[in-house]
Every structure is written in structure tokens, then in C-alpha cells.
Amino acid sequence: MSTNVVIWVVVAAVVLIAIGVGLIVAGRVRGRRRSAALRRHFGPEYDHVVEQSGGRSEGESVLQRRLNHRRELDVRDLDADERERFSSAWDQAQNSFVETPRTGLRDADLLVMQVMRDRGYPVEHFTEREEMVSVDHPDLVGHYRAAHRTAVADTQDHADTEQLRQAMVDYRYLFDELIGAGHPERTQRGMQAP
């Protein structure tokens, strides 16, 4: 083989190796950026999903699917009359809670689902609602999950009054955001009464 051919083969090999290394580095950078973007968007839900899914790659795939699904939905804001109607219904649920906590909590659970339905979220299964809440309100999905867990436990008489009260507060966090009337003074953890 001539020296020129050997030089060209070596140069080609070096170029191919450089391209390969460059692609690997670029892929890792894209992966880190994707991870950072998902972590930034989902907050604590990122860690929750990664843990539940069995690893970072699987968890990030789940979160990306949630984002893609949410983009396909036509979720709308409520108008002023709808917000007022739902606020009045919440007041009724809250008053009901004072008299009969189980009834009030059930009404709150149904009310959150009604607001979601009217806005265009899928509501047939809790997991669908939970996933969409995690996309649009990642800071509240933990509250929603906890409230729902208590509501389910209460149907089997496994929730005490304090758990019911906290679930009502947790539902209120999400309710206020869903109707577009977030009130920080009402949505602070540890509130005395719903």
C-alpha cells in the first residue's frame, strides 16, 4: 500500500472516530437537557415517577408521554359565571364537611372531577386525572394524590377526622387552581380548617 493510501485511511478513521465521539457527546448533552427540562417542569413529581417507573430513562419516558398527551387535549379556562358557580358549589361542600365530613369530602372529590371535565380533561379514571394534574399543576399533584387516597380510605371507614380535614384542604389547593382562582391564604399547608 502506498503511503498516501495509509494516510487517507488513518485520516478517515480519525474523522469517523471524532464524529462518533461527537455524536455520543451530543446525545448525552441532549439527554441531560431533556432530564433537566423534565425535572424543572415536574419538580418533585419527576422523582416520584422515576422511582415508580424503575429508573430515570423509564420515568422520563412516562413524563414525556404525559406531556405529549396533554398537548393533544383541548383544555379551556372557565368563564366568570362558571367560576362563580363552582365556587358556590365548593362553599356548599365545605359547609357539608362541617356537618358531615364524609359527605363534604365526597362532594369535594366530585366537584374537582366536574371542574376537570368541564375544562376538557379526561376524567374517567383517577390515573388519567392524576397524570394531567401532574403536567399542569405538578406542585399540587401530591396533594391531589393524598386527598384521593384519603377519600378512597374513607369509603372503607379507614380515615379519621383529621385525615378527612387534610384531604379537604388538599382538594382545595387543586380546586382553586383549576377554576383559576388560586388564593394563597387558603392554600397554605397546615390551614386550620377547610
PDB file of C-alpha atoms in Angstrom:
ATOM      1  CA  MET A   1       0.000   0.000   0.000  1.00  0.00           C
ATOM      2  CA  SER A   2       1.178   3.420  -0.767  1.00  0.00           C
ATOM      3  CA  THR A   3       1.876   5.961   1.914  1.00  0.00           C
ATOM      4  CA  ASN A   4      -0.900   8.223   0.620  1.00  0.00           C
ATOM      5  CA  VAL A   5      -3.492   5.472   0.958  1.00  0.00           C
ATOM      6  CA  VAL A   6      -2.364   4.712   4.522  1.00  0.00           C
ATOM      7  CA  ILE A   7      -2.540   8.407   5.408  1.00  0.00           C
ATOM      8  CA  TRP A   8      -6.062   8.671   3.939  1.00  0.00           C
ATOM      9  CA  VAL A   9      -7.215   5.548   5.803  1.00  0.00           C
ATOM     10  CA  VAL A  10      -5.801   6.878   9.083  1.00  0.00           C
ATOM     11  CA  VAL A  11      -7.363  10.316   8.485  1.00  0.00           C
ATOM     12  CA  ALA A  12     -10.720   8.720   7.617  1.00  0.00           C
ATOM     13  CA  ALA A  13     -10.557   6.556  10.744  1.00  0.00           C
ATOM     14  CA  VAL A  14      -9.742   9.582  12.921  1.00  0.00           C
ATOM     15  CA  VAL A  15     -12.594  11.561  11.343  1.00  0.00           C
ATOM     16  CA  LEU A  16     -15.042   8.674  11.870  1.00  0.00           C
ATOM     17  CA  ILE A  17     -13.935   8.293  15.486  1.00  0.00           C
ATOM     18  CA  ALA A  18     -14.271  12.063  16.032  1.00  0.00           C
ATOM     19  CA  ILE A  19     -17.757  12.022  14.503  1.00  0.00           C
ATOM     20  CA  GLY A  20     -18.748   9.049  16.669  1.00  0.00           C
ATOM     21  CA  VAL A  21     -17.421  10.697  19.815  1.00  0.00           C
ATOM     22  CA  GLY A  22     -19.158  13.930  18.829  1.00  0.00           C
ATOM     23  CA  LEU A  23     -22.479  12.117  18.371  1.00  0.00           C
ATOM     24  CA  ILE A  24     -22.106  10.379  21.720  1.00  0.00           C
ATOM     25  CA  VAL A  25     -21.314  13.660  23.473  1.00  0.00           C
ATOM     26  CA  ALA A  26     -24.179  15.437  21.694  1.00  0.00           C
ATOM     27  CA  GLY A  27     -26.565  12.636  22.697  1.00  0.00           C
ATOM     28  CA  ARG A  28     -25.502  12.893  26.315  1.00  0.00           C
ATOM     29  CA  VAL A  29     -25.887  16.680  26.272  1.00  0.00           C
ATOM     30  CA  ARG A  30     -29.389  16.341  24.762  1.00  0.00           C
ATOM     31  CA  GLY A  31     -30.233  13.706  27.376  1.00  0.00           C
ATOM     32  CA  ARG A  32     -29.045  15.959  30.200  1.00  0.00           C
ATOM     33  CA  ARG A  33     -31.012  18.888  28.795  1.00  0.00           C
ATOM     34  CA  ARG A  34     -34.123  16.729  28.473  1.00  0.00           C
ATOM     35  CA  SER A  35     -33.689  15.463  32.022  1.00  0.00           C
ATOM     36  CA  ALA A  36     -33.172  18.989  33.332  1.00  0.00           C
ATOM     37  CA  ALA A  37     -36.225  20.292  31.453  1.00  0.00           C
ATOM     38  CA  LEU A  38     -38.425  17.473  32.762  1.00  0.00           C
ATOM     39  CA  ARG A  39     -37.090  17.898  36.300  1.00  0.00           C
ATOM     40  CA  ARG A  40     -37.714  21.656  36.117  1.00  0.00           C
ATOM     41  CA  HIS A  41     -41.249  21.194  34.789  1.00  0.00           C
ATOM     42  CA  PHE A  42     -42.386  18.371  37.064  1.00  0.00           C
ATOM     43  CA  GLY A  43     -40.496  19.232  40.267  1.00  0.00           C
ATOM     44  CA  PRO A  44     -40.972  16.562  42.960  1.00  0.00           C
ATOM     45  CA  GLU A  45     -43.200  14.578  40.594  1.00  0.00           C
ATOM     46  CA  TYR A  46     -40.099  13.868  38.495  1.00  0.00           C
ATOM     47  CA  ASP A  47     -38.508  11.922  41.359  1.00  0.00           C
ATOM     48  CA  HIS A  48     -41.806  10.222  42.203  1.00  0.00           C
ATOM     49  CA  VAL A  49     -42.294   8.960  38.632  1.00  0.00           C
ATOM     50  CA  VAL A  50     -38.648   7.930  38.196  1.00  0.00           C
ATOM     51  CA  GLU A  51     -38.862   5.917  41.408  1.00  0.00           C
ATOM     52  CA  GLN A  52     -42.226   4.353  40.484  1.00  0.00           C
ATOM     53  CA  SER A  53     -41.041   3.534  36.946  1.00  0.00           C
ATOM     54  CA  GLY A  54     -37.861   1.819  37.996  1.00  0.00           C
ATOM     55  CA  GLY A  55     -35.299   4.227  36.618  1.00  0.00           C
ATOM     56  CA  ARG A  56     -34.521   7.557  35.013  1.00  0.00           C
ATOM     57  CA  SER A  57     -34.950   6.510  31.395  1.00  0.00           C
ATOM     58  CA  GLU A  58     -38.277   4.775  32.009  1.00  0.00           C
ATOM     59  CA  GLY A  59     -39.545   7.586  34.234  1.00  0.00           C
ATOM     60  CA  GLU A  60     -38.612  10.256  31.727  1.00  0.00           C
ATOM     61  CA  SER A  61     -40.427   8.325  29.011  1.00  0.00           C
ATOM     62  CA  VAL A  62     -43.539   8.261  31.191  1.00  0.00           C
ATOM     63  CA  LEU A  63     -43.299  12.002  31.843  1.00  0.00           C
ATOM     64  CA  GLN A  64     -42.740  12.761  28.165  1.00  0.00           C
ATOM     65  CA  ARG A  65     -45.822  10.691  27.258  1.00  0.00           C
ATOM     66  CA  ARG A  66     -47.833  12.700  29.787  1.00  0.00           C
ATOM     67  CA  LEU A  67     -46.670  15.945  28.214  1.00  0.00           C
ATOM     68  CA  ASN A  68     -47.497  14.682  24.728  1.00  0.00           C
ATOM     69  CA  HIS A  69     -50.944  13.502  25.824  1.00  0.00           C
ATOM     70  CA  ARG A  70     -51.673  16.841  27.485  1.00  0.00           C
ATOM     71  CA  ARG A  71     -50.702  18.713  24.300  1.00  0.00           C
ATOM     72  CA  GLU A  72     -53.372  16.729  22.441  1.00  0.00           C
ATOM     73  CA  LEU A  73     -56.137  17.882  24.803  1.00  0.00           C
ATOM     74  CA  ASP A  74     -58.231  20.976  24.278  1.00  0.00           C
ATOM     75  CA  VAL A  75     -58.302  22.244  27.861  1.00  0.00           C
ATOM     76  CA  ARG A  76     -60.026  25.571  28.296  1.00  0.00           C
ATOM     77  CA  ASP A  77     -60.309  28.161  31.046  1.00  0.00           C
ATOM     78  CA  LEU A  78     -63.603  28.639  32.825  1.00  0.00           C
ATOM     79  CA  ASP A  79     -65.566  31.823  32.277  1.00  0.00           C
ATOM     80  CA  ALA A  80     -66.549  34.076  35.185  1.00  0.00           C
ATOM     81  CA  ASP A  81     -70.029  32.550  35.554  1.00  0.00           C
ATOM     82  CA  GLU A  82     -68.634  29.031  35.671  1.00  0.00           C
ATOM     83  CA  ARG A  83     -66.031  30.045  38.260  1.00  0.00           C
ATOM     84  CA  GLU A  84     -68.760  31.609  40.396  1.00  0.00           C
ATOM     85  CA  ARG A  85     -70.995  28.533  40.064  1.00  0.00           C
ATOM     86  CA  PHE A  86     -68.156  26.213  41.049  1.00  0.00           C
ATOM     87  CA  SER A  87     -67.109  28.487  43.926  1.00  0.00           C
ATOM     88  CA  SER A  88     -70.652  28.353  45.285  1.00  0.00           C
ATOM     89  CA  ALA A  89     -70.659  24.581  44.948  1.00  0.00           C
ATOM     90  CA  TRP A  90     -67.354  24.469  46.850  1.00  0.00           C
ATOM     91  CA  ASP A  91     -68.848  26.573  49.638  1.00  0.00           C
ATOM     92  CA  GLN A  92     -71.703  24.057  49.862  1.00  0.00           C
ATOM     93  CA  ALA A  93     -69.251  21.144  50.011  1.00  0.00           C
ATOM     94  CA  GLN A  94     -67.284  22.926  52.711  1.00  0.00           C
ATOM     95  CA  ASN A  95     -70.441  23.614  54.745  1.00  0.00           C
ATOM     96  CA  SER A  96     -71.440  19.997  54.301  1.00  0.00           C
ATOM     97  CA  PHE A  97     -67.997  18.986  55.578  1.00  0.00           C
ATOM     98  CA  VAL A  98     -68.625  20.872  58.829  1.00  0.00           C
ATOM     99  CA  GLU A  99     -71.802  18.886  59.451  1.00  0.00           C
ATOM    100  CA  THR A 100     -70.796  15.534  57.937  1.00  0.00           C
ATOM    101  CA  PRO A 101     -67.130  15.337  56.943  1.00  0.00           C
ATOM    102  CA  ARG A 102     -67.551  12.233  54.800  1.00  0.00           C
ATOM    103  CA  THR A 103     -70.267  13.852  52.697  1.00  0.00           C
ATOM    104  CA  GLY A 104     -68.281  17.064  52.329  1.00  0.00           C
ATOM    105  CA  LEU A 105     -65.168  15.182  51.226  1.00  0.00           C
ATOM    106  CA  ARG A 106     -67.145  13.118  48.718  1.00  0.00           C
ATOM    107  CA  ASP A 107     -68.682  16.334  47.350  1.00  0.00           C
ATOM    108  CA  ALA A 108     -65.230  17.944  47.080  1.00  0.00           C
ATOM    109  CA  ASP A 109     -63.874  14.927  45.201  1.00  0.00           C
ATOM    110  CA  LEU A 110     -66.793  15.016  42.756  1.00  0.00           C
ATOM    111  CA  LEU A 111     -66.506  18.774  42.365  1.00  0.00           C
ATOM    112  CA  VAL A 112     -62.835  18.589  41.384  1.00  0.00           C
ATOM    113  CA  MET A 113     -63.757  15.945  38.836  1.00  0.00           C
ATOM    114  CA  GLN A 114     -66.617  18.098  37.464  1.00  0.00           C
ATOM    115  CA  VAL A 115     -64.331  21.106  37.059  1.00  0.00           C
ATOM    116  CA  MET A 116     -61.794  18.963  35.245  1.00  0.00           C
ATOM    117  CA  ARG A 117     -64.482  17.530  32.956  1.00  0.00           C
ATOM    118  CA  ASP A 118     -65.866  20.982  32.127  1.00  0.00           C
ATOM    119  CA  ARG A 119     -62.387  22.249  31.315  1.00  0.00           C
ATOM    120  CA  GLY A 120     -61.707  19.329  28.958  1.00  0.00           C
ATOM    121  CA  TYR A 121     -59.534  16.977  30.982  1.00  0.00           C
ATOM    122  CA  PRO A 122     -60.072  13.214  30.792  1.00  0.00           C
ATOM    123  CA  VAL A 123     -61.845  12.161  33.974  1.00  0.00           C
ATOM    124  CA  GLU A 124     -62.920   8.556  33.538  1.00  0.00           C
ATOM    125  CA  HIS A 125     -60.066   7.127  35.643  1.00  0.00           C
ATOM    126  CA  PHE A 126     -58.202   8.670  38.553  1.00  0.00           C
ATOM    127  CA  THR A 127     -54.850   7.835  36.968  1.00  0.00           C
ATOM    128  CA  GLU A 128     -55.723   9.968  33.923  1.00  0.00           C
ATOM    129  CA  ARG A 129     -56.737  12.882  36.126  1.00  0.00           C
ATOM    130  CA  GLU A 130     -53.625  12.466  38.255  1.00  0.00           C
ATOM    131  CA  GLU A 131     -51.352  12.433  35.203  1.00  0.00           C
ATOM    132  CA  MET A 132     -52.881  15.574  33.703  1.00  0.00           C
ATOM    133  CA  VAL A 133     -52.721  17.368  37.050  1.00  0.00           C
ATOM    134  CA  SER A 134     -49.036  16.408  37.200  1.00  0.00           C
ATOM    135  CA  VAL A 135     -48.470  18.172  33.872  1.00  0.00           C
ATOM    136  CA  ASP A 136     -50.446  21.364  34.510  1.00  0.00           C
ATOM    137  CA  HIS A 137     -50.068  21.602  38.295  1.00  0.00           C
ATOM    138  CA  PRO A 138     -47.032  19.500  39.242  1.00  0.00           C
ATOM    139  CA  ASP A 139     -46.727  21.258  42.589  1.00  0.00           C
ATOM    140  CA  LEU A 140     -50.257  20.128  43.507  1.00  0.00           C
ATOM    141  CA  VAL A 141     -50.366  16.553  42.250  1.00  0.00           C
ATOM    142  CA  GLY A 142     -49.047  15.228  45.560  1.00  0.00           C
ATOM    143  CA  HIS A 143     -51.866  16.995  47.399  1.00  0.00           C
ATOM    144  CA  TYR A 144     -54.391  15.601  44.931  1.00  0.00           C
ATOM    145  CA  ARG A 145     -52.987  12.098  45.263  1.00  0.00           C
ATOM    146  CA  ALA A 146     -53.115  12.316  49.080  1.00  0.00           C
ATOM    147  CA  ALA A 147     -56.686  13.657  49.073  1.00  0.00           C
ATOM    148  CA  HIS A 148     -57.836  10.911  46.748  1.00  0.00           C
ATOM    149  CA  ARG A 149     -56.114   8.251  48.860  1.00  0.00           C
ATOM    150  CA  THR A 150     -57.992   9.553  51.914  1.00  0.00           C
ATOM    151  CA  ALA A 151     -61.295   9.674  50.027  1.00  0.00           C
ATOM    152  CA  VAL A 152     -60.817   6.042  48.987  1.00  0.00           C
ATOM    153  CA  ALA A 153     -59.816   5.038  52.529  1.00  0.00           C
ATOM    154  CA  ASP A 154     -62.882   6.835  53.853  1.00  0.00           C
ATOM    155  CA  THR A 155     -65.214   4.720  51.721  1.00  0.00           C
ATOM    156  CA  GLN A 156     -63.982   1.821  53.838  1.00  0.00           C
ATOM    157  CA  ASP A 157     -64.186   3.830  57.089  1.00  0.00           C
ATOM    158  CA  HIS A 158     -60.391   3.892  57.397  1.00  0.00           C
ATOM    159  CA  ALA A 159     -59.934   7.671  57.646  1.00  0.00           C
ATOM    160  CA  ASP A 160     -60.159   9.720  60.805  1.00  0.00           C
ATOM    161  CA  THR A 161     -61.475  13.275  61.053  1.00  0.00           C
ATOM    162  CA  GLU A 162     -58.027  14.869  60.839  1.00  0.00           C
ATOM    163  CA  GLN A 163     -57.237  12.899  57.680  1.00  0.00           C
ATOM    164  CA  LEU A 164     -60.575  13.986  56.204  1.00  0.00           C
ATOM    165  CA  ARG A 165     -59.846  17.616  57.082  1.00  0.00           C
ATOM    166  CA  GLN A 166     -56.418  17.474  55.472  1.00  0.00           C
ATOM    167  CA  ALA A 167     -57.879  15.835  52.368  1.00  0.00           C
ATOM    168  CA  MET A 168     -60.419  18.650  52.121  1.00  0.00           C
ATOM    169  CA  VAL A 169     -57.577  21.188  52.318  1.00  0.00           C
ATOM    170  CA  ASP A 170     -55.623  19.253  49.680  1.00  0.00           C
ATOM    171  CA  TYR A 171     -58.632  19.201  47.356  1.00  0.00           C
ATOM    172  CA  ARG A 172     -58.996  22.930  47.881  1.00  0.00           C
ATOM    173  CA  TYR A 173     -55.449  23.548  46.624  1.00  0.00           C
ATOM    174  CA  LEU A 174     -56.248  21.944  43.315  1.00  0.00           C
ATOM    175  CA  PHE A 175     -59.802  23.250  43.093  1.00  0.00           C
ATOM    176  CA  ASP A 176     -58.636  26.866  43.354  1.00  0.00           C
ATOM    177  CA  GLU A 177     -56.066  26.337  40.621  1.00  0.00           C
ATOM    178  CA  LEU A 178     -58.483  24.513  38.353  1.00  0.00           C
ATOM    179  CA  ILE A 179     -61.082  27.243  38.472  1.00  0.00           C
ATOM    180  CA  GLY A 180     -58.424  29.906  38.051  1.00  0.00           C
ATOM    181  CA  ALA A 181     -58.919  31.479  41.428  1.00  0.00           C
ATOM    182  CA  GLY A 182     -55.867  30.425  43.412  1.00  0.00           C
ATOM    183  CA  HIS A 183     -55.959  32.036  46.838  1.00  0.00           C
ATOM    184  CA  PRO A 184     -52.621  31.652  48.620  1.00  0.00           C
ATOM    185  CA  GLU A 185     -54.151  32.424  52.002  1.00  0.00           C
ATOM    186  CA  ARG A 186     -56.490  29.447  51.591  1.00  0.00           C
ATOM    187  CA  THR A 187     -53.956  27.088  50.072  1.00  0.00           C
ATOM    188  CA  GLN A 188     -51.203  27.041  52.630  1.00  0.00           C
ATOM    189  CA  ARG A 189     -50.367  23.655  54.094  1.00  0.00           C
ATOM    190  CA  GLY A 190     -51.423  23.356  57.684  1.00  0.00           C
ATOM    191  CA  MET A 191     -54.509  25.545  57.352  1.00  0.00           C
ATOM    192  CA  GLN A 192     -56.688  25.323  60.448  1.00  0.00           C
ATOM    193  CA  ALA A 193     -59.983  24.465  58.762  1.00  0.00           C
ATOM    194  CA  PRO A 194     -61.084  23.862  55.182  1.00  0.00           C
TER     195      PRO A 194
END
